[in-house]
CSV table of C-alpha atoms in Angstrom, one decimal:
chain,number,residue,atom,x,y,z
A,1,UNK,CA,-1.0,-25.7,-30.0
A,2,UNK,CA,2.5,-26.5,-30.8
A,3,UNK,CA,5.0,-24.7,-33.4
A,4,UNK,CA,8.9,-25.5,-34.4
A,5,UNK,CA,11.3,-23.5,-36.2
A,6,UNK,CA,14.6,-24.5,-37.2
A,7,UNK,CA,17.4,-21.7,-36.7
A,8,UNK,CA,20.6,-21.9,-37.7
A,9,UNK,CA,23.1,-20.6,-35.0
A,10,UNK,CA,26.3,-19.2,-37.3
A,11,UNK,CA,28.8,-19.2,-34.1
A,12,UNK,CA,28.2,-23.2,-33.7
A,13,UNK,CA,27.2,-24.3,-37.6
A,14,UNK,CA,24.4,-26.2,-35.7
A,15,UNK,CA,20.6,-26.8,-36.6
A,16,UNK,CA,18.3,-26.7,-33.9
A,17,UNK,CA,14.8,-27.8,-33.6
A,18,UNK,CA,12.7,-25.8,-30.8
A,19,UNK,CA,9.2,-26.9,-30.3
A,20,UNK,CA,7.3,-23.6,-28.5
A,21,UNK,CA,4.0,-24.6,-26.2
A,22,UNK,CA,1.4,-22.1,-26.5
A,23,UNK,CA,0.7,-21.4,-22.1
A,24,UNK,CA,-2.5,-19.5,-22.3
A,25,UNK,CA,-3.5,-19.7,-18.6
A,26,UNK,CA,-5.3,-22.3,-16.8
A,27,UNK,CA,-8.9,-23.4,-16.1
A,28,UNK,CA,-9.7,-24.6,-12.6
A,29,UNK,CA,-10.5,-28.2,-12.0
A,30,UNK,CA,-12.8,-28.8,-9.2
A,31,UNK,CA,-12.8,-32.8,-9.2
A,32,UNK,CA,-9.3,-32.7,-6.4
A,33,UNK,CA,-11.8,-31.1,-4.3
A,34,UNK,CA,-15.2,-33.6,-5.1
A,35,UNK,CA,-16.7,-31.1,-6.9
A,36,UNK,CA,-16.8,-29.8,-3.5
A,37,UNK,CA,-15.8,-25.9,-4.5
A,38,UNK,CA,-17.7,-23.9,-6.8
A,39,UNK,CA,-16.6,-21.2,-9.4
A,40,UNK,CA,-17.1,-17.9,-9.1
A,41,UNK,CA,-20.2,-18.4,-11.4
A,42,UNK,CA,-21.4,-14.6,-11.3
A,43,UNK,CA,-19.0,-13.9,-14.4
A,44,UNK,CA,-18.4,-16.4,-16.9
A,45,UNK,CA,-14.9,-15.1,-17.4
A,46,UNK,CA,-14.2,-16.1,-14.0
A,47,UNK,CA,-15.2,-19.3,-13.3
A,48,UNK,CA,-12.0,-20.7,-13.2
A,49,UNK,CA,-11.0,-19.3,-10.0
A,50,UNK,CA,-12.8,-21.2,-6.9
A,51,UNK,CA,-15.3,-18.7,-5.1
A,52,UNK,CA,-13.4,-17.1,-2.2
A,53,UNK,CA,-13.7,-14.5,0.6
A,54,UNK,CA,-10.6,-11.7,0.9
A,55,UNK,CA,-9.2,-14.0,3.5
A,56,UNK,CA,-8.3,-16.7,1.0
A,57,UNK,CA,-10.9,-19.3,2.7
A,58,UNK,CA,-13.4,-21.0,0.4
A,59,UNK,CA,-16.9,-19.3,0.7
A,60,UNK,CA,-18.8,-22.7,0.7
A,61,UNK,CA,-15.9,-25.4,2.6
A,62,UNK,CA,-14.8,-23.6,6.5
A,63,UNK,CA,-11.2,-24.0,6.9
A,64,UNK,CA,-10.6,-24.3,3.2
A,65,UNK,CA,-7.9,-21.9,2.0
A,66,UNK,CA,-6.5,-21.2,-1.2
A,67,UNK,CA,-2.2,-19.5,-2.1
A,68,UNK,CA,-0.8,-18.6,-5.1
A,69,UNK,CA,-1.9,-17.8,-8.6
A,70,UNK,CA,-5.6,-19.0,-7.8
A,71,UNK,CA,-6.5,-16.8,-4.7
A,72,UNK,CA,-6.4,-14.1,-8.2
A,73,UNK,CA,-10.3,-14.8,-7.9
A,74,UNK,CA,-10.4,-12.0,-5.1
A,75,UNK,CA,-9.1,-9.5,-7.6
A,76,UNK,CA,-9.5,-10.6,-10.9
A,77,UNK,CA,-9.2,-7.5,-13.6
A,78,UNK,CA,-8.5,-5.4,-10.2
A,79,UNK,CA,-4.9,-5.7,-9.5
A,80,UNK,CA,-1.6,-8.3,-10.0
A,81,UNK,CA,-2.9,-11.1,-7.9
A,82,UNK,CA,-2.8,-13.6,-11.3
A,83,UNK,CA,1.2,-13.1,-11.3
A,84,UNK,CA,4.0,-14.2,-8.9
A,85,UNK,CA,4.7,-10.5,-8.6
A,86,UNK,CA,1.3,-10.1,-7.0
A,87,UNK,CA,0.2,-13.3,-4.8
A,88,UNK,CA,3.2,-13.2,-3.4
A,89,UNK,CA,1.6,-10.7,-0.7
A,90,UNK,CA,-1.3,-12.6,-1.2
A,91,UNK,CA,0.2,-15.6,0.0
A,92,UNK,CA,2.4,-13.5,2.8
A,93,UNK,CA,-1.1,-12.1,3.8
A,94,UNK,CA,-2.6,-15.4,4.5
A,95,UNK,CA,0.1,-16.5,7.1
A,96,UNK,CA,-1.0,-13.4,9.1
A,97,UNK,CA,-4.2,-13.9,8.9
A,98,UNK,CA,-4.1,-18.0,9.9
A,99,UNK,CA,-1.8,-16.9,12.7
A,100,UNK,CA,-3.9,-14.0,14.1
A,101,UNK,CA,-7.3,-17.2,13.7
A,102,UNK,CA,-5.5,-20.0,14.8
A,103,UNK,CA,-2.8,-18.5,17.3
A,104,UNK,CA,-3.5,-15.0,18.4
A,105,UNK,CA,-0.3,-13.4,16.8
A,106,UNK,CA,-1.4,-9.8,15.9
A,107,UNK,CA,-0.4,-8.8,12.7
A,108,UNK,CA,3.2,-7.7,12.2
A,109,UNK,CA,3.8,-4.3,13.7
A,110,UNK,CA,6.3,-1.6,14.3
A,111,UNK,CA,5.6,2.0,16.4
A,112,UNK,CA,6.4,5.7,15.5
A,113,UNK,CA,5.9,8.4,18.0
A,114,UNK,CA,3.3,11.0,16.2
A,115,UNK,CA,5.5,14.0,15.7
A,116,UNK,CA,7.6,11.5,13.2
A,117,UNK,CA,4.5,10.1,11.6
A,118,UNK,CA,4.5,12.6,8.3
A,119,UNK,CA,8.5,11.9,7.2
A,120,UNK,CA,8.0,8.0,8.0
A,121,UNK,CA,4.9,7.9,5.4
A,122,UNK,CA,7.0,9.9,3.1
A,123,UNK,CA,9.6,7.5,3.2
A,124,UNK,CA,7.3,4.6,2.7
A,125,UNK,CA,5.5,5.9,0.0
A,126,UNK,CA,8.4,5.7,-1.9
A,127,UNK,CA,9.1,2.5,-1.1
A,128,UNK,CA,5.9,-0.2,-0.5
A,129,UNK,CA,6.6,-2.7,-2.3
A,130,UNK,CA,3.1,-4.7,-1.2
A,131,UNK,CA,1.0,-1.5,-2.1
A,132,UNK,CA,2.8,-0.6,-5.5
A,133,UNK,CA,2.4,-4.4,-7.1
A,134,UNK,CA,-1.1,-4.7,-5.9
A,135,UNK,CA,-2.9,-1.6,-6.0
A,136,UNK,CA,-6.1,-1.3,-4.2
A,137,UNK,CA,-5.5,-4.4,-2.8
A,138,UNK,CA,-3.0,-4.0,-0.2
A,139,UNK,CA,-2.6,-1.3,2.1
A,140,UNK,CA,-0.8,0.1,5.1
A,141,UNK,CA,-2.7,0.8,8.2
A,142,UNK,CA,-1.3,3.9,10.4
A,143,UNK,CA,-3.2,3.4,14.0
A,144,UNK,CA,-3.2,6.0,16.7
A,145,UNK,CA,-2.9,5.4,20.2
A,146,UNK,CA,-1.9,8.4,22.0
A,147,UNK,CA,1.2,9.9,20.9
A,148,UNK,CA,2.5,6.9,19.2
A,149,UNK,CA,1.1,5.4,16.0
A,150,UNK,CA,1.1,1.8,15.7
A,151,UNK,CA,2.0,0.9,11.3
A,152,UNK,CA,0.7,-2.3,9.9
A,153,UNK,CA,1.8,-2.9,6.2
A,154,UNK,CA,0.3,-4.6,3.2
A,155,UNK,CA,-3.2,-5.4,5.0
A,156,UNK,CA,-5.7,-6.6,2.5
A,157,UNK,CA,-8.4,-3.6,1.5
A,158,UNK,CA,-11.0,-6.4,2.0
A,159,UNK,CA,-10.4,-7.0,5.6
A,160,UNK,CA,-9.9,-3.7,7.3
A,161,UNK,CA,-13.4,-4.4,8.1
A,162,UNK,CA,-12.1,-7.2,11.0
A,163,UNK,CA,-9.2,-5.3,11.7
A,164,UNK,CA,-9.9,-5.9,15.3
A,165,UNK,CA,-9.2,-9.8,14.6
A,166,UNK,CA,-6.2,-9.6,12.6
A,167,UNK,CA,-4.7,-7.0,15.5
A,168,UNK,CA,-6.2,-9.7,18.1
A,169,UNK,CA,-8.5,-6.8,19.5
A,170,UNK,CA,-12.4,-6.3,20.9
A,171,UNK,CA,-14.1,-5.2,18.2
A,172,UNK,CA,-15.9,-1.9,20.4
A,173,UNK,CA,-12.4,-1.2,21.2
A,174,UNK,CA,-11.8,2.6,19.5
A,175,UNK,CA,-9.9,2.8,16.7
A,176,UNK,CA,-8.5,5.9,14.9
A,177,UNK,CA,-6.4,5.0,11.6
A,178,UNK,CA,-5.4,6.5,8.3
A,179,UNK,CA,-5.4,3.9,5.3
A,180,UNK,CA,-2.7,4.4,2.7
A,181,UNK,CA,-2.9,3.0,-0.8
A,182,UNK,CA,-1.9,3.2,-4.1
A,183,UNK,CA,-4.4,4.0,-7.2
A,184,UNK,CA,-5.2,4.8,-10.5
A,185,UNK,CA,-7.7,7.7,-11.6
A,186,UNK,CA,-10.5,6.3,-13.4
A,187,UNK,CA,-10.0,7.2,-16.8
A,188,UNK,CA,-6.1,5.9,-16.8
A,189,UNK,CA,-7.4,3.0,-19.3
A,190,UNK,CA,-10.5,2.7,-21.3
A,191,UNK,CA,-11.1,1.5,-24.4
A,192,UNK,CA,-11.3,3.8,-27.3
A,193,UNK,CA,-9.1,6.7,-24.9
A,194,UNK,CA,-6.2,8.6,-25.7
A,195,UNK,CA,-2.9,8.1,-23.7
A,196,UNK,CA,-1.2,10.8,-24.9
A,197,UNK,CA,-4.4,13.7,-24.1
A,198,UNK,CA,-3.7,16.7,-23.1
A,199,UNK,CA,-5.5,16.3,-19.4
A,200,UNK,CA,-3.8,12.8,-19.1
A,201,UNK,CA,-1.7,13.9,-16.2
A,202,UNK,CA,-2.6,16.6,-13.2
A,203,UNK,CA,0.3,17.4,-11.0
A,204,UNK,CA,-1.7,20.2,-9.3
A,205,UNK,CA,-1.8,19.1,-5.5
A,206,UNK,CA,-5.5,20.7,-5.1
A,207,UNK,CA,-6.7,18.5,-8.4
A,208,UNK,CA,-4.9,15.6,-7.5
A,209,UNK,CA,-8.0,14.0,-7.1
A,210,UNK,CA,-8.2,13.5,-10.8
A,211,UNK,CA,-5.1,11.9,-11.3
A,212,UNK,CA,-4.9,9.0,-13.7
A,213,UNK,CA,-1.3,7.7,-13.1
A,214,UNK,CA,-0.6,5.5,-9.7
A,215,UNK,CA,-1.1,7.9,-6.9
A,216,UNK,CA,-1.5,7.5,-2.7
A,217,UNK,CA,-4.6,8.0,-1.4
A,218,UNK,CA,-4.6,8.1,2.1
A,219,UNK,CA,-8.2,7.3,4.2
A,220,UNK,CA,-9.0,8.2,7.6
A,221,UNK,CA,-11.5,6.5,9.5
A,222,UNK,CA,-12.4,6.8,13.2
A,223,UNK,CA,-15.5,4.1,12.9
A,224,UNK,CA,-14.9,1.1,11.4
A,225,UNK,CA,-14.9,0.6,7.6
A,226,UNK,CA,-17.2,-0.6,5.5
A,227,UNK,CA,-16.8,-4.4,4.0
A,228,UNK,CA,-15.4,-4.4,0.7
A,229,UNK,CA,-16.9,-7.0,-2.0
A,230,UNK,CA,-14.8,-8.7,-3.6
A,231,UNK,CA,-13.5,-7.8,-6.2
A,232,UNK,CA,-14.3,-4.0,-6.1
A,233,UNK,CA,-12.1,-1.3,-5.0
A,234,UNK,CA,-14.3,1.2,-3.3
A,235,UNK,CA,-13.1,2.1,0.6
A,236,UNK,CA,-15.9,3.5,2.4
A,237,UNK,CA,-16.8,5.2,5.3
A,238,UNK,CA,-13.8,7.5,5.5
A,239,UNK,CA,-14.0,10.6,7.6
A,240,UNK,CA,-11.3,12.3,5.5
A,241,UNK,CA,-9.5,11.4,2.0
A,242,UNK,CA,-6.3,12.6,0.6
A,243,UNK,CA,-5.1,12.4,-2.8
A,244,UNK,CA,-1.4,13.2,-3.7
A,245,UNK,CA,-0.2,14.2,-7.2
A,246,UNK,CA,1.1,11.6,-9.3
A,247,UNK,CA,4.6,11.2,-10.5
A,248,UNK,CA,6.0,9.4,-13.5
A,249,UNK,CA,8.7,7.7,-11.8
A,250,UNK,CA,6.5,7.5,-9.0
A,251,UNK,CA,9.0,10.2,-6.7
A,252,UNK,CA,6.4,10.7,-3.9
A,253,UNK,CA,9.3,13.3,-2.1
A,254,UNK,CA,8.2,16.8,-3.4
A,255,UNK,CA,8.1,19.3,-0.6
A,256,UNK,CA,5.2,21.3,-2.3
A,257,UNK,CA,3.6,18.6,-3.7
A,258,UNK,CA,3.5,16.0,-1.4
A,259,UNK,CA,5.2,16.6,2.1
A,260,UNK,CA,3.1,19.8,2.3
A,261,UNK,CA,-0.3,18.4,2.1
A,262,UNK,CA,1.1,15.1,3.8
A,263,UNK,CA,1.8,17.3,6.8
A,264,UNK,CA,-1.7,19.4,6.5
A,265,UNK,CA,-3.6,16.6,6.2
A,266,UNK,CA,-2.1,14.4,9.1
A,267,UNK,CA,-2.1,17.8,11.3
A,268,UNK,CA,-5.6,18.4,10.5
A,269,UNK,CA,-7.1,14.8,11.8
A,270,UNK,CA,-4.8,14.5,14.7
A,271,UNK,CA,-5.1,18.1,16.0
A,272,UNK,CA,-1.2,18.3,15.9
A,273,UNK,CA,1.5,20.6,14.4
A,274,UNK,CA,3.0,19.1,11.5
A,275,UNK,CA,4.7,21.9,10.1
A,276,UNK,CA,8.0,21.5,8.2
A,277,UNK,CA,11.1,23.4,10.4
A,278,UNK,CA,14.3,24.4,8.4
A,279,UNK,CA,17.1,23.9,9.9
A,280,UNK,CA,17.7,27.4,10.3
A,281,UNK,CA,15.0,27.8,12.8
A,282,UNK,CA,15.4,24.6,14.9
A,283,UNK,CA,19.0,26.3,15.3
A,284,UNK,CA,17.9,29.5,16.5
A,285,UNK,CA,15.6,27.6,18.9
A,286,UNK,CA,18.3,25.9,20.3
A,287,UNK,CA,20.5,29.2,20.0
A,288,UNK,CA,17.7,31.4,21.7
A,289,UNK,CA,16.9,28.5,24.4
A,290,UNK,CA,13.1,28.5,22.9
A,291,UNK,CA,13.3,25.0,23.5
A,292,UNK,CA,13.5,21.8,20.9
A,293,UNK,CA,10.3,21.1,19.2
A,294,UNK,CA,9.0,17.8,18.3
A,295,UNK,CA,9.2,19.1,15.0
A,296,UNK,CA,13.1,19.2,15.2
A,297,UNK,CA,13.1,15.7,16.7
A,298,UNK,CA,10.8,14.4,13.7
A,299,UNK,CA,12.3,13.2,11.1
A,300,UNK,CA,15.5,11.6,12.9
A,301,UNK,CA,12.8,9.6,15.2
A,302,UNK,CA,11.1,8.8,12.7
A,303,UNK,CA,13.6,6.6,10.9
A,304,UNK,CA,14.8,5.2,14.3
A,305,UNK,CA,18.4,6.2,14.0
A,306,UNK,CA,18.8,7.5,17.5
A,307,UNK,CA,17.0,7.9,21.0
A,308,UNK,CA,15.0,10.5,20.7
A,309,UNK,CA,16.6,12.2,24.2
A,310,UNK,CA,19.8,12.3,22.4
A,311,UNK,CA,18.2,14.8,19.9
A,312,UNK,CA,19.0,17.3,22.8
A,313,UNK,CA,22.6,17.3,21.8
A,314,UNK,CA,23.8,20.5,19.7
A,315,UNK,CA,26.2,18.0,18.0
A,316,UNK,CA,22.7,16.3,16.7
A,317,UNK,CA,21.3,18.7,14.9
A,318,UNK,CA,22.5,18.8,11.5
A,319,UNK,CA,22.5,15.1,11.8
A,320,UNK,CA,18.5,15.1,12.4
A,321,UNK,CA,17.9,17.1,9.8
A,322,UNK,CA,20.1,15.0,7.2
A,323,UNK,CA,17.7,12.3,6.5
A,324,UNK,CA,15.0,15.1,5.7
A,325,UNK,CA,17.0,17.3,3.4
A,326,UNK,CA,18.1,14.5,1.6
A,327,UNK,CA,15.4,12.8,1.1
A,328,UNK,CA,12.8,15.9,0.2
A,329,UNK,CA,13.2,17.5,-3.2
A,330,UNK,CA,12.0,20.9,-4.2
């Protein structure tokens, strides 16, 4: 449909005509393709979006894929993928994976020595951008190997299933990875509910399960996980799962709330000390000659600010524990 108005504007004494264009979405046109593509014809609501796989390639043409607004078929009434605030991973997501099919280049990657593992996810909690727009959707991988772990960002949920290609790996090679994501509880929107109940928000770390606001959940899987249909959410085949509390301004930081259980949980499927040292006592083990603990080295590491061996310093100390203190709140 099309409207005008005519508005007077009192700083110029003009009259202006606008004419406003209704935009109410798109419907997808199959004849560029031959009629070649089909719709996602299992939901009427749907069928404008060409039937696709999590890798953005056609389900019926090989070699076929889709970018932008469209590849919204592989989370339709899921996540963000409709908006340019959401396919924009989508579309970042299909380079890697066309390079990692076509050219063997593993999926962007950077490495964090273990003992620096808990502050880094902190930190990046607070900060994925991938993750936060399209929740469920993407995630960051954290793979072990050894004392290092090897971080993969904004992965699609849908293909952790072939992580082995998009790392350029034998799939019977072992793999031992936590799976962070953001979601919302189940009853955060429902028709008929009440946003302003009582229960509506659970800050509790032990409950944190039943959170409804945007939360990380963090997965651990030492077999391969299960495929994910499209357009669902459900991660299976987890050894472990970890919610963290909520936050209305999504502040992930809380020592209590967040860091403690981070550190628990991490320590508990790794086998490794993650506990939190004070300054204080990393200076009376320094002091006392009890040695430096990875724990001291941690969070300074983990951010990459210097080389690890220079941690040995006295003069480092304070500096190591900077980030950490600053960063954590009460």
């Amino acid at each position: 449909g099309e409207y005008f108005t005519n508005r007077r504007y009192q700083s110029s004494g003009i009259n202006a005509e606008y004419g406003i264009i209704n935009c109410m979405g798109f419907n997808y046109d199959p004849k560029p393709f031959r009629n070649l593509t089909k719709g996602a014809e299992e939901e009427p609501s749907i069928t404008k979006y060409p039937s696709m796989g999590w890798d953005y390639q056609s389900d019926n043409i090989p070699n076929l894929y889709y970018a932008g607004t469209i590849t919204h078929g592989t989370d339709k009434r899921l996540s963000s993928g409709g908006f340019i605030h959401g396919f924009r991973y989508n579309s970042r997501s299909l380079s890697h994976i066309l390079a990692a099919r076509n050219h063997k280049i593993r999926w962007p990657g950077e490495k964090v020595p273990l003992h620096g593992i808990t502050s880094y996810i902190l930190k990046r909690m607070n900060e994925m951008n991938g993750p936060y727009q399209m929740f469920y959707v993407m995630t960051d991988v954290y793979l072990k190997r050894g004392n290092t772990i090897e971080v993969f960002k904004d992965v699609p949920n849908g293909l952790l299933h072939k992580i082995h290609e998009l790392l350029v790996e034998p799939l019977e090679m072992a793999r031992d990875m936590v799976v962070v994501r953001l979601e919302y509880g189940r009853d955060y929107s429902k028709v008929g509910g009440d946003p302003f109940r009582k229960e509506r928000t659970e800050l509790d770390p032990a409950r944190a399960h039943l959170c409804n606001f945007i939360h990380p959940v963090l997965y651990h899987f030492t077999k391969t996980p299960h495929p994910v249909p499209i357009r669902t959410k459900a991660l299976k085949g987890e050894e472990r799962k970890l919610h963290l509390p909520e936050d209305l301004y999504t502040d992930f930081a809380t020592l209590k709330r967040h860091l403690v259980p981070l550190n628990n949980f991490i320590g508990g499927i790794w086998n490794v000390d993650m506990s939190y040292y004070s300054i204080e006592k990393c200076l009376v083990k320094h002091l006392t000659r009890a040695g430096i603990s990875e724990q001291c080295r941690r969070p300074l590491i983990s951010v990459g600010q210097i080389d690890r061996f220079t941690v040995r310093k006295m003069p480092s100390l304070e500096q190591n524990y900077k980030y950490l203190n600053d960063f954590v709140t009460d």
